[in-house]
């Protein structure tokens, strides 16, 4: 979408009181509303931790690592941005303190600051400013929404809040701050409490930043009295106190924010006039299909991080999108691969009409994943394997059909006599862990007449990647002779991207991550067909 105005405006979203208030969803919802009013918008996440990117973080810590087209390993909030806006993001959309300091230290070593003492203010704050303005300076956007990770008052957040203070001063009405807080309900007092919000705004004021708009997360509606009380204590207009009430689906938040007039308040405060009406028709249609499914289907998601749904965020959202395409509610059963009884796994999969084996690293729970695949393959249950899930499907087939008893990926067993999955040639010399996998979008050629070809309806596709290991082509003939065929190949590297079974209603493993590409406006065909296959299985 081309930009509608001649100046980029900057909106900052901060959070107070606690984490997990849904800053990412509020940012994405506001962006959606502005986009629906014909503005071009991008969202950026600034994360105050020292890791250069979340690629080296355990998913237990920060949820899934989301991979962009350009191969950046980023915060999972970028997934929400893309799913809501249907616009791709890039490395510039996620910056961490580690990246900021690295840039400053590299400049210092180069001599760029020769003679100066390098300090948090102005050098670190200038670098943060540079990262924020970079997106605006591309000339593509009317609005850059910058979400600051963490909670105000955290030591790590300080340089970011200071940068916002400077930018507000510099940009006047072209910059605006939305602060998210919690308004808890105390059952004993039967009351919503505003004090945490007051304190949180006080903390912002100590740093010199007056929030323009307060978005209050709450379990119960905010009445006029509460709104004016918050307004009075926090120096904002009552119309700038926005209720963000708990809801059954994140996809309803843009609608709720429109009802609360968040977008209109923003536009008014930024002195923007004559904006077009917010067209959310297709979004509303999506929600209506989501809320009124005509059928239901149960799908098992097998992984080792299932205690924390954030670890598989994009897969779970992709299945929701795919459900709406099929007017179907997908009941997801999260199955811990370590807890699968390898000898009696049937009970675990009872009632499931589809099995998805998740991406992952390392050998923990690997035999459970292989058992799940064996069950899907031998019982004609629709199967989708993603990255490690595809690699496990290859291992299962080698062991059970090709009778290579110790077949494995060399990631799990470097001494296997049948390394059906092996490290990629270019990865052999890699010693550093951060940002060194095969990352981002690569093309894949699809074999005509295959399941993949009927799903994609194209000869060539592009999907995003994040891996070090690959199918060992040395074994390809053997696999294909026995009915597991490579139906997707990277044309340059001859790397197997898709494996599928000939004699199975729906059995497909992909080396790439289709989940990073599914959006509300564009649900991913692979998930949509997988859910469809599961529905057909259930009907049989
Ligand atoms: N661990 C496997 C590899 O590196 C799979 C990675 C993944 O599932 N993202 O190739």
Short mmCIF file of N, CA, C and O in Angstrom, two decimals, residues 1 19 48 57 59 68 99 110 141 160 179 215 244 310 317 326 378 401 408 519 535:
data_model
loop_
_atom_site.label_atom_id
_atom_site.label_comp_id
_atom_site.label_asym_id
_atom_site.label_seq_id
_atom_site.Cartn_x
_atom_site.Cartn_y
_atom_site.Cartn_z
N UNK A 1 0.84 -1.20 0.00
CA UNK A 1 0.00 0.00 0.00
C UNK A 1 0.88 1.26 0.00
O UNK A 1 1.83 1.34 0.78
N UNK A 19 3.81 -7.75 32.79
CA UNK A 19 4.01 -8.15 31.40
C UNK A 19 2.76 -8.90 30.95
O UNK A 19 1.82 -9.09 31.74
N UNK A 48 14.31 -5.12 25.08
CA UNK A 48 15.40 -4.64 25.92
C UNK A 48 16.40 -5.71 26.41
O UNK A 48 17.17 -5.42 27.30
N UNK A 57 17.46 -17.99 22.03
CA UNK A 57 16.66 -18.13 23.25
C UNK A 57 15.85 -19.42 23.23
O UNK A 57 15.27 -19.79 22.22
N UNK A 59 12.67 -21.52 23.62
CA UNK A 59 11.26 -21.13 23.46
C UNK A 59 10.50 -21.04 24.79
O UNK A 59 9.49 -20.35 24.88
N UNK A 68 11.57 -13.97 9.47
CA UNK A 68 11.04 -13.09 8.42
C UNK A 68 11.54 -13.55 7.05
O UNK A 68 12.42 -14.40 6.95
N UNK A 99 21.71 -5.66 19.91
CA UNK A 99 22.01 -5.15 18.56
C UNK A 99 22.43 -3.67 18.62
O UNK A 99 23.34 -3.24 17.93
N UNK A 110 35.75 1.47 15.29
CA UNK A 110 36.12 2.03 13.99
C UNK A 110 36.70 3.43 14.13
O UNK A 110 37.36 3.93 13.24
N UNK A 141 5.93 4.53 4.76
CA UNK A 141 4.89 4.42 5.79
C UNK A 141 4.35 5.76 6.28
O UNK A 141 5.10 6.70 6.52
N UNK A 160 15.23 3.21 26.37
CA UNK A 160 14.15 3.30 25.38
C UNK A 160 13.16 4.39 25.76
O UNK A 160 12.71 5.17 24.91
N UNK A 179 0.15 4.06 26.48
CA UNK A 179 0.66 3.26 27.59
C UNK A 179 -0.40 2.23 27.99
O UNK A 179 -1.56 2.58 28.20
N UNK A 215 -4.35 2.58 27.50
CA UNK A 215 -5.16 1.42 27.17
C UNK A 215 -5.16 0.53 28.40
O UNK A 215 -4.11 0.09 28.87
N UNK A 244 -9.58 -2.19 27.35
CA UNK A 244 -9.18 -3.38 26.58
C UNK A 244 -9.61 -4.60 27.40
O UNK A 244 -8.89 -5.06 28.28
N UNK A 310 2.83 -20.44 23.52
CA UNK A 310 3.59 -19.44 22.77
C UNK A 310 4.72 -20.05 21.94
O UNK A 310 5.16 -19.47 20.97
N UNK A 317 -1.86 -20.45 15.25
CA UNK A 317 -2.64 -19.43 14.53
C UNK A 317 -2.94 -19.89 13.10
O UNK A 317 -4.05 -19.67 12.60
N UNK A 326 -12.24 -23.63 6.18
CA UNK A 326 -13.06 -24.84 6.07
C UNK A 326 -14.34 -24.76 6.92
O UNK A 326 -15.00 -25.77 7.12
N UNK A 378 0.74 -45.48 9.33
CA UNK A 378 0.18 -46.83 9.21
C UNK A 378 -1.34 -46.85 9.40
O UNK A 378 -1.98 -47.86 9.13
N UNK A 401 10.22 -49.02 6.88
CA UNK A 401 9.97 -49.54 5.52
C UNK A 401 11.28 -49.97 4.86
O UNK A 401 11.36 -51.03 4.26
N UNK A 408 18.89 -42.43 11.38
CA UNK A 408 18.64 -41.25 12.20
C UNK A 408 19.16 -40.00 11.50
O UNK A 408 19.77 -40.08 10.44
N UNK A 519 -1.67 -15.76 7.08
CA UNK A 519 -2.24 -14.53 7.65
C UNK A 519 -3.77 -14.62 7.59
O UNK A 519 -4.31 -15.48 6.90
N UNK A 535 -10.83 -33.30 8.11
CA UNK A 535 -12.30 -33.33 8.09
C UNK A 535 -12.77 -34.58 7.32
O UNK A 535 -13.64 -35.32 7.78
#
